[in-house]
Coordinates of C-alpha atoms in Angstrom, one line a residue:
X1 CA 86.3 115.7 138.7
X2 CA 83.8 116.9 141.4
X3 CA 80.5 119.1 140.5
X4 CA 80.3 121.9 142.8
X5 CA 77.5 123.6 141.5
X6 CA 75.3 124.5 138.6
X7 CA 76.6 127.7 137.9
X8 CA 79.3 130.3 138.5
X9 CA 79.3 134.0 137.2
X10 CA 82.5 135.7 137.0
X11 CA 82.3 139.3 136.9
X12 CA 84.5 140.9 134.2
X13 CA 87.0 139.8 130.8
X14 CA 89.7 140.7 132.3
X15 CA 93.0 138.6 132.3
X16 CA 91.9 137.7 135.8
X17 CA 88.6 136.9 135.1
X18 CA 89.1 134.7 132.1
X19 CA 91.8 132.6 133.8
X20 CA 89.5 132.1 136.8
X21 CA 86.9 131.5 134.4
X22 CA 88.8 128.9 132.9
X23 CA 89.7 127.3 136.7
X24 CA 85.5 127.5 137.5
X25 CA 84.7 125.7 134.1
X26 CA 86.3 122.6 135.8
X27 CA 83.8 122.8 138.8
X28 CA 80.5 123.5 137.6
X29 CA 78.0 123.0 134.9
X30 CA 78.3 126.5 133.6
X31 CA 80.3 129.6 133.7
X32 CA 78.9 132.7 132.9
X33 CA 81.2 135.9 132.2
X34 CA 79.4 139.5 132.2
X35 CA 81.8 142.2 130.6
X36 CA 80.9 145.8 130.2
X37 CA 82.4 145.8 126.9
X38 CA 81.4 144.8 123.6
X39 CA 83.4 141.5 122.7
X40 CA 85.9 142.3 120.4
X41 CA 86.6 141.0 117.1
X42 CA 89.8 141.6 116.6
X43 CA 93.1 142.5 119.0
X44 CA 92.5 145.9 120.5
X45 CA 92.6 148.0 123.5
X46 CA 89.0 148.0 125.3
X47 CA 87.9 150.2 127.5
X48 CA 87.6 148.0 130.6
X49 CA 91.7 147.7 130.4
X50 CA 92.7 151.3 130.3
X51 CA 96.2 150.0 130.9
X52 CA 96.2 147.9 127.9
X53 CA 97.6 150.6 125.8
X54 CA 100.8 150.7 127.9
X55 CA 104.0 148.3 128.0
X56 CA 103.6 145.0 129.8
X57 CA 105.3 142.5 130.8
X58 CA 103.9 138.8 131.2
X59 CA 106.4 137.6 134.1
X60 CA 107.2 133.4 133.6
X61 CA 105.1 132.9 136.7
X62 CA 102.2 133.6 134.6
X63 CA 103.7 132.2 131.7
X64 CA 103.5 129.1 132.9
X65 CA 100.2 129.3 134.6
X66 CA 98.8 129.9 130.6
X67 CA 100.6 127.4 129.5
X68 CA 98.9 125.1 132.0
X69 CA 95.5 126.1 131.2
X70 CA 95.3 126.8 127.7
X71 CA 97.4 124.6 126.2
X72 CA 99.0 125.6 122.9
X73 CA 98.8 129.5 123.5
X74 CA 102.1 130.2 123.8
X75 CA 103.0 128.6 120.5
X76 CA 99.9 130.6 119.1
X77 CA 101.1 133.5 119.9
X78 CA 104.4 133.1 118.6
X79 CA 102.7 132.2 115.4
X80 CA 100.7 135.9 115.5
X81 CA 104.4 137.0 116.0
X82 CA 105.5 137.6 119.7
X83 CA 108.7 137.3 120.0
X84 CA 110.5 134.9 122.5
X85 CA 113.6 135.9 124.5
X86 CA 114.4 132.5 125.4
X87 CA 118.4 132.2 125.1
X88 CA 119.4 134.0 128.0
X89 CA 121.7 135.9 125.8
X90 CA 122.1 139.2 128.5
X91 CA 122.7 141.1 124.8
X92 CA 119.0 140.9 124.1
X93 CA 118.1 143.5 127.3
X94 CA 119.0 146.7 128.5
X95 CA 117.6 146.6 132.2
X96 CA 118.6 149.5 135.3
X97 CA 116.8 148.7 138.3
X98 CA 117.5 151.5 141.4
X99 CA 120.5 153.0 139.5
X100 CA 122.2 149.2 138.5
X101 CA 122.4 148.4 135.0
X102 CA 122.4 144.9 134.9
X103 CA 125.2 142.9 133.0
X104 CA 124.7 143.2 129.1
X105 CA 127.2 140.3 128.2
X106 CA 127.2 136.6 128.7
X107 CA 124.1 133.9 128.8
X108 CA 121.9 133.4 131.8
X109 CA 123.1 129.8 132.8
X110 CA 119.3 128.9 133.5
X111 CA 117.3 131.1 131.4
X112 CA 113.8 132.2 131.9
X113 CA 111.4 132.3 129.3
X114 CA 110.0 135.5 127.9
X115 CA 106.7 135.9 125.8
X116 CA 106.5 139.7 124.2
X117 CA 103.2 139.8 122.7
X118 CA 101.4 143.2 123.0
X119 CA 98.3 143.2 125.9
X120 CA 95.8 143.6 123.1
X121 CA 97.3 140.3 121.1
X122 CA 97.5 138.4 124.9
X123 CA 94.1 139.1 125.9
X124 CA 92.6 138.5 122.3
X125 CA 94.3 135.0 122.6
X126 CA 93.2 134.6 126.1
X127 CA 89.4 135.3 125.1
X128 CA 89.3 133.0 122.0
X129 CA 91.1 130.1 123.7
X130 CA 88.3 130.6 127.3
X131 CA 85.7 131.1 124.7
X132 CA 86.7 127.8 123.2
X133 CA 85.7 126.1 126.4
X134 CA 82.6 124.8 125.9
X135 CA 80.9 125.2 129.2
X136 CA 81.5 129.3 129.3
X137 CA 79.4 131.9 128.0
X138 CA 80.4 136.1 127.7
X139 CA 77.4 138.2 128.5
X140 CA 79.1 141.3 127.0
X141 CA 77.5 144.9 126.8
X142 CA 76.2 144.7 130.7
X143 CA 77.1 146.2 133.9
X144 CA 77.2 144.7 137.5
X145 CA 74.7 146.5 139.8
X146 CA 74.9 144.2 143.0
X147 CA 74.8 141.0 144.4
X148 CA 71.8 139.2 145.5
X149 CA 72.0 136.9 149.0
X150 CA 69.7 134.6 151.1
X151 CA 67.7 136.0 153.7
X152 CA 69.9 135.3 156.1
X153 CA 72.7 137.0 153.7
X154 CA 75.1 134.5 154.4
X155 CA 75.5 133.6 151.0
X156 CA 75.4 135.3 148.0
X157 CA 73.3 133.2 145.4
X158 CA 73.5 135.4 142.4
X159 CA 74.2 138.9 140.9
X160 CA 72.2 141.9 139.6
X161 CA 73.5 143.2 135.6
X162 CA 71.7 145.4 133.5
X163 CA 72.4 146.5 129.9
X164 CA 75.4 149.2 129.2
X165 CA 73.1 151.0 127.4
X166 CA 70.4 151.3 130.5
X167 CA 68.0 148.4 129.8
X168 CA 66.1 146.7 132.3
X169 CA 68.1 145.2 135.5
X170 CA 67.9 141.3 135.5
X171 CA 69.6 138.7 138.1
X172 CA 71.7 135.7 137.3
X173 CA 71.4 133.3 139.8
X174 CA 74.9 131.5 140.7
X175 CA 76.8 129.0 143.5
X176 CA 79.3 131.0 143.2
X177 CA 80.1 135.2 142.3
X178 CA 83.4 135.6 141.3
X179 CA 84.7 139.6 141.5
X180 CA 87.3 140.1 138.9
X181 CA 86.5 144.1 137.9
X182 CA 89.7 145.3 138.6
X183 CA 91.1 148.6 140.7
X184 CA 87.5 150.1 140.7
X185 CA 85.6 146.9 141.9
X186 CA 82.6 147.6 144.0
X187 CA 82.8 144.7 146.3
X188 CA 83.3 146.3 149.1
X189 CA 80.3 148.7 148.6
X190 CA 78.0 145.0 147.2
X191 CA 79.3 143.8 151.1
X192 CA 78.7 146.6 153.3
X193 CA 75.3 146.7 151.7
X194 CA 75.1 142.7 153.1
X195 CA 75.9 143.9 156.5
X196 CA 79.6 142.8 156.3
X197 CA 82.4 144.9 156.7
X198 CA 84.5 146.5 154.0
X199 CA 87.9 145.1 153.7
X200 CA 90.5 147.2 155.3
X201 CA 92.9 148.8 152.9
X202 CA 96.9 148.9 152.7
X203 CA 98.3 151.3 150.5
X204 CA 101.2 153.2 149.3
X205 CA 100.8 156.4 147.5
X206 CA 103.1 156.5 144.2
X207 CA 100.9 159.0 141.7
X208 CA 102.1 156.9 138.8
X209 CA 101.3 158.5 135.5
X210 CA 102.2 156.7 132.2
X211 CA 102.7 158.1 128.5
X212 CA 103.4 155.4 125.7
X213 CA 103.3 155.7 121.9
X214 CA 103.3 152.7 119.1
X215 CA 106.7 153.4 117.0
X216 CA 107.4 152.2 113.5
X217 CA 111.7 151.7 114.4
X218 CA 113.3 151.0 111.3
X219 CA 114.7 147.4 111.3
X220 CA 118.1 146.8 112.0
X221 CA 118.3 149.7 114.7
X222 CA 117.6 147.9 117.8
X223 CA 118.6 144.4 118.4
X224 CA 117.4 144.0 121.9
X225 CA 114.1 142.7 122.9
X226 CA 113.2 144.9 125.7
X227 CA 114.9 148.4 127.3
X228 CA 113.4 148.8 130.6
X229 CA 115.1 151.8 133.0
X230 CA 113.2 152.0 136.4
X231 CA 113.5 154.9 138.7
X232 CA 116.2 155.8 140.9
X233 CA 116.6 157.9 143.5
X234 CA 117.1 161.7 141.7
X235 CA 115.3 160.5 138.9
X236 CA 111.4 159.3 139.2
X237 CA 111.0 158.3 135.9
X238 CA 110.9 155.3 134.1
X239 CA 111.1 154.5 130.5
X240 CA 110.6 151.1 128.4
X241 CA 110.9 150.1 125.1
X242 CA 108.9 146.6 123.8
X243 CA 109.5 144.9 120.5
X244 CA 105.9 143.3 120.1
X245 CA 104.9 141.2 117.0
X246 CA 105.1 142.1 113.3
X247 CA 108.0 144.5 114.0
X248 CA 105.9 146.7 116.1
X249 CA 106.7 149.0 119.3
X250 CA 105.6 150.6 122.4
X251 CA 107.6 153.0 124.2
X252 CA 106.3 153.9 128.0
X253 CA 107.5 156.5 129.6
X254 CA 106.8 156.9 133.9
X255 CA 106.6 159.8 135.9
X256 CA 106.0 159.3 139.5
X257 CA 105.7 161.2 142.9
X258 CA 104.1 164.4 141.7
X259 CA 106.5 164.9 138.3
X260 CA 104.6 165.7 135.6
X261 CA 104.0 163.4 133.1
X262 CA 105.4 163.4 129.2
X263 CA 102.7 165.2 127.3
X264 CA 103.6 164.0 123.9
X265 CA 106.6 162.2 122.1
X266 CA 108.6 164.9 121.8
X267 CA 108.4 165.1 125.6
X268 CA 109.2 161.3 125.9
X269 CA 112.5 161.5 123.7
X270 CA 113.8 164.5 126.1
X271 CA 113.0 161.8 129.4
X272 CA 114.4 158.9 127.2
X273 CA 117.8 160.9 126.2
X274 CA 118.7 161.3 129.6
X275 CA 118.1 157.5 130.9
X276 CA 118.6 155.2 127.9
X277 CA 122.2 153.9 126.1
X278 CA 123.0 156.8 123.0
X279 CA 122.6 154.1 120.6
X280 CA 119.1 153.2 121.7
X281 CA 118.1 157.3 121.7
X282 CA 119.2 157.7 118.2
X283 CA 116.9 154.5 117.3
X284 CA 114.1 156.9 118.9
X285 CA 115.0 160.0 117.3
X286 CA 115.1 158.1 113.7
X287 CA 111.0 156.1 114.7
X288 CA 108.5 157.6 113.4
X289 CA 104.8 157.6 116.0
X290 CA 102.1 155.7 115.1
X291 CA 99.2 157.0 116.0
X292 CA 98.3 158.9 119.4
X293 CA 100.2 159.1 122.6
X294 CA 98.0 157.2 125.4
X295 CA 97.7 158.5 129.1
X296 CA 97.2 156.6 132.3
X297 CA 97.3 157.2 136.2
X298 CA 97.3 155.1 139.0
X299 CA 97.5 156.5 142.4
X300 CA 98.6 153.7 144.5
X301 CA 99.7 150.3 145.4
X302 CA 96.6 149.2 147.4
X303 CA 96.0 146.0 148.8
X304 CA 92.0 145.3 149.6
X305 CA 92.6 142.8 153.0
X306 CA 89.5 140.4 151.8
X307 CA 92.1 137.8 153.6
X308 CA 91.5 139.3 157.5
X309 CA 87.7 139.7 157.4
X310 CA 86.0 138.1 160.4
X311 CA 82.8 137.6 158.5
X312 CA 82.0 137.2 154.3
X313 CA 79.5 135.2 152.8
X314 CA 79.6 132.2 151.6
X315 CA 79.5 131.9 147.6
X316 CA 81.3 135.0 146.5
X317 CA 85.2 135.4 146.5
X318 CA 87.3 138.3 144.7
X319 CA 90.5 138.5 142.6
X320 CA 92.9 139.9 140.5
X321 CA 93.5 144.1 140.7
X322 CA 90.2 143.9 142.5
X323 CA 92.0 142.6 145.7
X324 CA 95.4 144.0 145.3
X325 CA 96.6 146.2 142.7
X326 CA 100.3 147.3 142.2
X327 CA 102.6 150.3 141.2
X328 CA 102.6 148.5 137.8
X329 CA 105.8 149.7 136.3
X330 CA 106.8 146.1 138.3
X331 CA 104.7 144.0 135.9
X332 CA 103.4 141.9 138.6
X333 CA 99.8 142.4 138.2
X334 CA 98.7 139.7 135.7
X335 CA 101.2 137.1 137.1
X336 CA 99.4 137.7 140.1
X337 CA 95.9 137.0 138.9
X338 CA 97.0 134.0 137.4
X339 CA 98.1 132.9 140.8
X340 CA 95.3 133.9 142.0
X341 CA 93.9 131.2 139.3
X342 CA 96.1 128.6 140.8
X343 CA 95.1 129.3 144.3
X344 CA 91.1 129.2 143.3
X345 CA 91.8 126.0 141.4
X346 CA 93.3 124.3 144.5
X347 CA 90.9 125.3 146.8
X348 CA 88.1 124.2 144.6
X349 CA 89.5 121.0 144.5
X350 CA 88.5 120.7 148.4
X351 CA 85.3 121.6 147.4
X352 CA 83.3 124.8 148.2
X353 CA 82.9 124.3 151.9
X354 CA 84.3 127.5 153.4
X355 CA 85.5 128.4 149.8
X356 CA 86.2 132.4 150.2
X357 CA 88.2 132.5 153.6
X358 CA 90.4 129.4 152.2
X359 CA 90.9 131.5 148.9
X360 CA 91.4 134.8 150.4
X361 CA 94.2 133.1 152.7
X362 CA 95.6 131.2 149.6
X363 CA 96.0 134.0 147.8
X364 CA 97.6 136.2 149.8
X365 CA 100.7 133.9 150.3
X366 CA 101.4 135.2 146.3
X367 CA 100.1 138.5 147.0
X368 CA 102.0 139.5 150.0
X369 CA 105.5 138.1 148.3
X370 CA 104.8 140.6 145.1
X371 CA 103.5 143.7 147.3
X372 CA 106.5 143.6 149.2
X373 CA 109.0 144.0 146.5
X374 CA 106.7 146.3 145.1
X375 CA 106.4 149.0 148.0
X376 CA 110.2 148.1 149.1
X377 CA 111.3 149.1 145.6
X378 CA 109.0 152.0 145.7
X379 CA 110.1 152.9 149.5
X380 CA 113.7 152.7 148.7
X381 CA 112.9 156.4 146.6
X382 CA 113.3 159.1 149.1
X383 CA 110.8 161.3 147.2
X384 CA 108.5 158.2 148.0
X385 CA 106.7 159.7 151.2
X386 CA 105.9 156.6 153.8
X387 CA 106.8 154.5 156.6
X388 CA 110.3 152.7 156.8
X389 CA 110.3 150.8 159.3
X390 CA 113.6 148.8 159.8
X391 CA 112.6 145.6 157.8
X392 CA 111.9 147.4 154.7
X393 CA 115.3 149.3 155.6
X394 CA 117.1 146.0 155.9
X395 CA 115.6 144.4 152.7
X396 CA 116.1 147.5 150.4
X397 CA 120.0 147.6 151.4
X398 CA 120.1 143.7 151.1
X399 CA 118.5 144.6 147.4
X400 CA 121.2 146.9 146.8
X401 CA 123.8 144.6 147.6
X402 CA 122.7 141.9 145.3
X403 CA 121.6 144.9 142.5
X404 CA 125.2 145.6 142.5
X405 CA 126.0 142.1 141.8
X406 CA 123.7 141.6 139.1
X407 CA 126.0 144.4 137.1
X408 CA 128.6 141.9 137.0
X409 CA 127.8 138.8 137.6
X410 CA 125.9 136.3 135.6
X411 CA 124.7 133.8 138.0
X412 CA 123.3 136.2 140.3
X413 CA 121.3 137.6 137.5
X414 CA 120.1 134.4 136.7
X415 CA 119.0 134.2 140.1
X416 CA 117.1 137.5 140.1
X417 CA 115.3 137.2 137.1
X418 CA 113.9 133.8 138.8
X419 CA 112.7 136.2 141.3
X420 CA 111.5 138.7 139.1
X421 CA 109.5 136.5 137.3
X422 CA 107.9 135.2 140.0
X423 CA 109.4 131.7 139.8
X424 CA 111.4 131.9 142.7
X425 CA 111.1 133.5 146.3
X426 CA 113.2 136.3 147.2
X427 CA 114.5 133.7 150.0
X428 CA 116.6 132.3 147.0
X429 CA 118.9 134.8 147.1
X430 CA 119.9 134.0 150.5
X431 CA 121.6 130.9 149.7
X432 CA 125.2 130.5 151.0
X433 CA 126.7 130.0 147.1
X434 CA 124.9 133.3 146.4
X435 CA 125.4 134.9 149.2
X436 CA 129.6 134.5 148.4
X437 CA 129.0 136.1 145.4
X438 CA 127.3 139.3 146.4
X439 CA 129.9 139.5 148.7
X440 CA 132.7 139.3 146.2
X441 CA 131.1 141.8 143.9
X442 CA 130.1 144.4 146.4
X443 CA 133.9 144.4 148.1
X444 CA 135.2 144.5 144.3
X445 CA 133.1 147.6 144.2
X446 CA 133.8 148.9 147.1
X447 CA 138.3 148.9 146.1
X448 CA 137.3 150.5 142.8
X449 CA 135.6 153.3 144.8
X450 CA 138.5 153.7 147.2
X451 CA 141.3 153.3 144.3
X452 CA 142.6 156.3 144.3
X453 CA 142.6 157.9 140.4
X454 CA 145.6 157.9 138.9
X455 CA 147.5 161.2 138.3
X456 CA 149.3 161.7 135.0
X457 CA 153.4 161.5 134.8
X458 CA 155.6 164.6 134.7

């Protein structure tokens, strides 16, 4: 394999940042990670992944992107006790997405893979297995404070950290300056101050707020995997329900558009009675909290356009929720960095000549597939406020065709998990043999609704 460069410094542990870590380990001598947090020593929630303590959902895109590059994890993980939902058996999940409940009987005839660890257990996994590589080094405990460039500033040759703690600024020198610091990276502030423009920014204003609590259930209660409700139009919220390893779970509850959010679990119960089956509520009622209920908000799906800039400097790319983060109640946003990981591994592979505008491009084919399902879903709310033009119009009554499908038939929901998962382009539900089938189910529907109700006799 080809030596690009002596070193690269990737900035920020994230799950974006250790998988294109892992990709730059391949290309050059040494790989240097700076994290504002102290490296754990144990699973846990860090600071620098305020989402952490909420549900997530690792879609089989990114499944198999960890697979690829750390060989081994997913059976490690099962071994620290994620479950698997692997059988396609349709009784394991309890999904509604825009006011469908999907079919709860039956096997998926080509089942995807699902990995349920919890985030801290993933990204403690993650770390150890990156940290195993033995040409990568963490710099915890420091913070970014810019970027350094040639004279000309047409490339960036290294990065400025200092201690968390305020020590003395120092510079790393690098080839290459990866940006993985999530939703508040400061790359566009590092570039302007390099006299390139900021990217410009798409966005879609959701006002997401999230409330989860851990759960002891007691066994027996719940059989299913995973209850995920998503919102619907006359009801914003969302609520999810995880079974993570050693018996443990997390329940998430969403509020979006201005509602207020669920202040505590008592709060979370009176959302979850009104939007999950009777028998999963009286599981609830019977769980006893563990701990504190965590908060999060995330104002919008925003999209950082690195990929149309005219000008950007050789040496220095960006990825992960730094370039495009997402309404995350879709559980898009680490698939999407490890895609991102893909798209950086095969442009390195072409070497480093014109390395950002290549990856920027790249990327985007992934990114721009996963933010349009995420603003159409969000778009197809009416209390969502923003521009419908007529393609999202077409695609979110297309959705709802196929939506009412999935409550009935099993191949089309075979179909659209592919495409939630990210295995499978949305195109894929085009084809003719599915096609016939949303068809059939949506006339079926259709002579139900005009069957007129029977009166009684006498």
């Amino acid at each position: 394999m080809t030596r690009l460069g002596e070193r690269a410094v990737v900035l920020g542990a994230s799950m974006a940042g250790m998988l294109a870590a892992r990709v730059a380990a391949e290309y050059y001598r040494e790989v240097l990670v700076v994290d504002r947090d102290a490296q754990p020593g144990r699973p846990l929630n860090r600071r620098g992944v305020p989402q952490g303590c909420h549900g997530h959902v690792l879609q089989a895109a990114g499944v198999g992107v960890l697979d690829e590059l750390f060989p081994g994890i997913l059976d490690e993980l099962v071994a620290d006790g994620a479950p698997v939902w692997d059988d396609g058996d349709l009784n394991r999940v309890v999904l509604e997405y825009g006011g469908h409940r999907f079919l709860r009987s039956g096997v998926l005839p080509d089942p995807v893979v699902s990995y349920l660890p919890s985030r801290a257990l993933l990204d403690w996994h993650v770390l150890q297995r990156f940290l195993g590589v033995p040409n990568v080094t963490l710099l915890d405990a420091h913070d970014v404070v810019g970027l350094t460039s040639a004279a000309d500033r047409r490339r960036v040759t290294g990065v400025a950290v200092a201690r968390s703690d305020g020590g003395d600024t120092s510079v790393l020198g690098a080839d290459l300056v990866i940006d993985a610091t999530g939703r508040g990276s400061r790359a566009p502030v590092f570039l302007s101050e390099l006299g390139y423009d900021r990217p410009r920014e798409d966005e879609l204003v959701v006002n997401l707020c999230y409330t989860s609590q851990w759960l002891r259930v007691p066994p027996g209660l719940i059989r299913e995997h995973m209850v995920a409700m998503f919102p619907k139009p006359g009801d914003l919220s969302t609520v999810a329900l995880f079974g993570h390893e050693n018996g443990k779970w997390l329940m998430t509850v969403g509020a979006m558009a201005g509602q207020q959010p669920a202040a505590d679990y008592a709060d979370m119960l009176a959302i979850a009675r009104r939007r999950v089956p009777g028998r999963i509520y009286d599981a609830l009622e019977a769980a006893e909290p563990v701990g504190r209920a965590a908060h999060y908000r995330t104002p919008s799906n925003r999209w950082r356009r690195y990929d149309s800039l005219e000008r950007i400097p050789d040496g220095f790319v960006v990825t992960g929720d730094a370039v495009c983060s997402f309404n995350p109640i879709y559980g898009q946003g680490m698939s999407v960095a490890a895609l991102d990981a893909m798209a950086l591994r095969r442009c390195l592979r072409r070497g480093d000549r014109d390395l950002p505008r290549r990856f920027f491009q790249a990327a985007a084919k992934s990114i721009r597939v996963a933010w349009r399902n995420a603003t159409s879903a969000d778009l197809s709310l009416p209390e969502v406020a923003g521009e419908r033009p007529l393609g999202i119009r077409i695609n979110n009554k297309f959705s709802d065709w196929v939506l009412t499908a999935v409550e009935t038939d099993p191949a089309v929901n075979g179909q659209f998990f592919r495409v939630l998962g990210m295995l499978d382009s949305p195109a894929r539900l085009m084809r003719p043999t599915l096609l016939a089938r949303v068809a059939r189910a949506n006339v079926a529907r259709a002579q139900r609704v005009r069957q007129p109700e029977l009166s009684p006799s006498g």
